[in-house]
Amino acid sequence: MTTYDRAKTINSLAVAMGMQPVSRKDMTRYDTARGTLYCNDKPIDLSNIGAAISYFETMKSKALRSLSPESQVVAGYYSSAIDALRYVEQKTAEESGNPAV
């Protein structure tokens, strides 16, 4: 099993994109006692993630109905957001001990 330092990976990406490294206290963390993921000190629970996925799926559907090339690009952005949120949803569920999401 390969392990990695998540904070180091995020900071490396930030520096590569011209940003300042993020301090450890600002990193995303998971509170096992509450079953809540925190990102920049804002709580993100499974119901928030589910609502966000629903929103982006609706917006993607609307964008795909348009014939403009710009709307197709925007639909791709929505797909990326949906995939990222599903990943966070899966990881949050696994870390909370409920991998059936």
PDB file of C-alpha atoms in Angstrom:
ATOM      1  CA  MET A   1       0.000   0.000   0.000  1.00  0.00           C
ATOM      2  CA  THR A   2       1.379   3.383  -0.989  1.00  0.00           C
ATOM      3  CA  THR A   3       1.048   6.201   1.516  1.00  0.00           C
ATOM      4  CA  TYR A   4       1.542   9.886   0.962  1.00  0.00           C
ATOM      5  CA  ASP A   5       1.524  13.096   2.914  1.00  0.00           C
ATOM      6  CA  ARG A   6      -1.678  14.798   1.784  1.00  0.00           C
ATOM      7  CA  ALA A   7      -0.614  18.227   3.033  1.00  0.00           C
ATOM      8  CA  LYS A   8       2.705  17.991   1.215  1.00  0.00           C
ATOM      9  CA  THR A   9       0.950  16.999  -2.028  1.00  0.00           C
ATOM     10  CA  ILE A  10      -1.518  19.897  -1.789  1.00  0.00           C
ATOM     11  CA  ASN A  11       1.238  22.375  -1.017  1.00  0.00           C
ATOM     12  CA  SER A  12       3.328  21.101  -3.923  1.00  0.00           C
ATOM     13  CA  LEU A  13       0.382  21.622  -6.263  1.00  0.00           C
ATOM     14  CA  ALA A  14      -0.278  25.085  -4.835  1.00  0.00           C
ATOM     15  CA  VAL A  15       3.341  26.146  -5.326  1.00  0.00           C
ATOM     16  CA  ALA A  16       3.360  24.707  -8.868  1.00  0.00           C
ATOM     17  CA  MET A  17       0.318  26.878  -9.660  1.00  0.00           C
ATOM     18  CA  GLY A  18       2.000  30.002  -8.280  1.00  0.00           C
ATOM     19  CA  MET A  19       0.170  30.073  -4.950  1.00  0.00           C
ATOM     20  CA  GLN A  20       1.521  30.241  -1.434  1.00  0.00           C
ATOM     21  CA  PRO A  21       1.739  26.991   0.557  1.00  0.00           C
ATOM     22  CA  VAL A  22      -1.216  26.306   2.847  1.00  0.00           C
ATOM     23  CA  SER A  23      -0.564  26.014   6.561  1.00  0.00           C
ATOM     24  CA  ARG A  24      -1.537  22.809   8.331  1.00  0.00           C
ATOM     25  CA  LYS A  25      -4.290  24.543  10.298  1.00  0.00           C
ATOM     26  CA  ASP A  26      -6.040  25.540   7.064  1.00  0.00           C
ATOM     27  CA  MET A  27      -6.045  22.049   5.611  1.00  0.00           C
ATOM     28  CA  THR A  28      -9.163  20.005   5.156  1.00  0.00           C
ATOM     29  CA  ARG A  29      -9.760  17.699   8.068  1.00  0.00           C
ATOM     30  CA  TYR A  30     -12.259  15.049   9.046  1.00  0.00           C
ATOM     31  CA  ASP A  31     -13.755  15.061  12.529  1.00  0.00           C
ATOM     32  CA  THR A  32     -14.480  11.407  13.310  1.00  0.00           C
ATOM     33  CA  ALA A  33     -16.415  12.283  16.466  1.00  0.00           C
ATOM     34  CA  ARG A  34     -18.964  14.357  14.527  1.00  0.00           C
ATOM     35  CA  GLY A  35     -18.730  12.612  11.162  1.00  0.00           C
ATOM     36  CA  THR A  36     -18.071  15.926   9.440  1.00  0.00           C
ATOM     37  CA  LEU A  37     -15.482  16.978   6.894  1.00  0.00           C
ATOM     38  CA  TYR A  38     -14.167  20.527   7.334  1.00  0.00           C
ATOM     39  CA  CYS A  39     -12.739  22.520   4.457  1.00  0.00           C
ATOM     40  CA  ASN A  40     -11.338  25.927   5.401  1.00  0.00           C
ATOM     41  CA  ASP A  41     -13.180  25.587   8.723  1.00  0.00           C
ATOM     42  CA  LYS A  42     -16.549  25.168   6.972  1.00  0.00           C
ATOM     43  CA  PRO A  43     -18.437  21.954   7.756  1.00  0.00           C
ATOM     44  CA  ILE A  44     -19.275  19.734   4.810  1.00  0.00           C
ATOM     45  CA  ASP A  45     -21.477  16.786   5.664  1.00  0.00           C
ATOM     46  CA  LEU A  46     -22.982  14.153   3.389  1.00  0.00           C
ATOM     47  CA  SER A  47     -26.300  16.005   3.033  1.00  0.00           C
ATOM     48  CA  ASN A  48     -24.489  19.168   1.855  1.00  0.00           C
ATOM     49  CA  ILE A  49     -22.497  17.146  -0.654  1.00  0.00           C
ATOM     50  CA  GLY A  50     -25.639  15.393  -1.909  1.00  0.00           C
ATOM     51  CA  ALA A  51     -27.435  18.709  -2.362  1.00  0.00           C
ATOM     52  CA  ALA A  52     -24.459  20.154  -4.260  1.00  0.00           C
ATOM     53  CA  ILE A  53     -24.304  17.106  -6.549  1.00  0.00           C
ATOM     54  CA  SER A  54     -28.022  17.464  -7.262  1.00  0.00           C
ATOM     55  CA  TYR A  55     -27.594  21.146  -8.083  1.00  0.00           C
ATOM     56  CA  PHE A  56     -24.683  20.552 -10.459  1.00  0.00           C
ATOM     57  CA  GLU A  57     -26.496  17.662 -12.175  1.00  0.00           C
ATOM     58  CA  THR A  58     -29.472  19.962 -12.830  1.00  0.00           C
ATOM     59  CA  MET A  59     -27.210  22.708 -14.159  1.00  0.00           C
ATOM     60  CA  LYS A  60     -25.304  20.234 -16.344  1.00  0.00           C
ATOM     61  CA  SER A  61     -28.577  18.954 -17.791  1.00  0.00           C
ATOM     62  CA  LYS A  62     -29.646  22.512 -18.637  1.00  0.00           C
ATOM     63  CA  ALA A  63     -26.288  23.260 -20.240  1.00  0.00           C
ATOM     64  CA  LEU A  64     -26.440  20.101 -22.360  1.00  0.00           C
ATOM     65  CA  ARG A  65     -29.825  21.152 -23.786  1.00  0.00           C
ATOM     66  CA  SER A  66     -28.212  24.237 -25.281  1.00  0.00           C
ATOM     67  CA  LEU A  67     -26.622  24.014 -28.697  1.00  0.00           C
ATOM     68  CA  SER A  68     -23.955  26.651 -28.063  1.00  0.00           C
ATOM     69  CA  PRO A  69     -20.334  25.470 -27.824  1.00  0.00           C
ATOM     70  CA  GLU A  70     -19.879  27.511 -24.646  1.00  0.00           C
ATOM     71  CA  SER A  71     -22.669  25.582 -22.941  1.00  0.00           C
ATOM     72  CA  GLN A  72     -20.976  22.310 -23.805  1.00  0.00           C
ATOM     73  CA  VAL A  73     -17.783  23.559 -22.148  1.00  0.00           C
ATOM     74  CA  VAL A  74     -19.755  24.633 -19.077  1.00  0.00           C
ATOM     75  CA  ALA A  75     -21.388  21.185 -18.963  1.00  0.00           C
ATOM     76  CA  GLY A  76     -17.867  19.755 -18.776  1.00  0.00           C
ATOM     77  CA  TYR A  77     -17.138  21.991 -15.788  1.00  0.00           C
ATOM     78  CA  TYR A  78     -20.292  20.733 -14.096  1.00  0.00           C
ATOM     79  CA  SER A  79     -19.217  17.137 -14.783  1.00  0.00           C
ATOM     80  CA  SER A  80     -15.858  17.838 -13.147  1.00  0.00           C
ATOM     81  CA  ALA A  81     -17.560  19.336 -10.096  1.00  0.00           C
ATOM     82  CA  ILE A  82     -19.917  16.353  -9.845  1.00  0.00           C
ATOM     83  CA  ASP A  83     -17.025  13.888 -10.055  1.00  0.00           C
ATOM     84  CA  ALA A  84     -15.035  15.792  -7.427  1.00  0.00           C
ATOM     85  CA  LEU A  85     -18.026  15.966  -5.081  1.00  0.00           C
ATOM     86  CA  ARG A  86     -18.747  12.258  -5.524  1.00  0.00           C
ATOM     87  CA  TYR A  87     -15.128  11.534  -4.629  1.00  0.00           C
ATOM     88  CA  VAL A  88     -15.411  13.675  -1.483  1.00  0.00           C
ATOM     89  CA  GLU A  89     -18.747  11.997  -0.690  1.00  0.00           C
ATOM     90  CA  GLN A  90     -17.164   8.557  -1.018  1.00  0.00           C
ATOM     91  CA  LYS A  91     -14.137   9.473   1.109  1.00  0.00           C
ATOM     92  CA  THR A  92     -16.331  11.103   3.754  1.00  0.00           C
ATOM     93  CA  ALA A  93     -18.522   8.008   3.911  1.00  0.00           C
ATOM     94  CA  GLU A  94     -15.499   5.701   4.145  1.00  0.00           C
ATOM     95  CA  GLU A  95     -13.903   7.758   6.893  1.00  0.00           C
ATOM     96  CA  SER A  96     -17.144   7.821   8.838  1.00  0.00           C
ATOM     97  CA  GLY A  97     -17.372   4.040   8.607  1.00  0.00           C
ATOM     98  CA  ASN A  98     -20.338   4.070   6.229  1.00  0.00           C
ATOM     99  CA  PRO A  99     -18.947   3.029   2.812  1.00  0.00           C
ATOM    100  CA  ALA A 100     -22.411   2.183   1.451  1.00  0.00           C
ATOM    101  CA  VAL A 101     -22.965   5.699   0.014  1.00  0.00           C
TER     102      VAL A 101
END
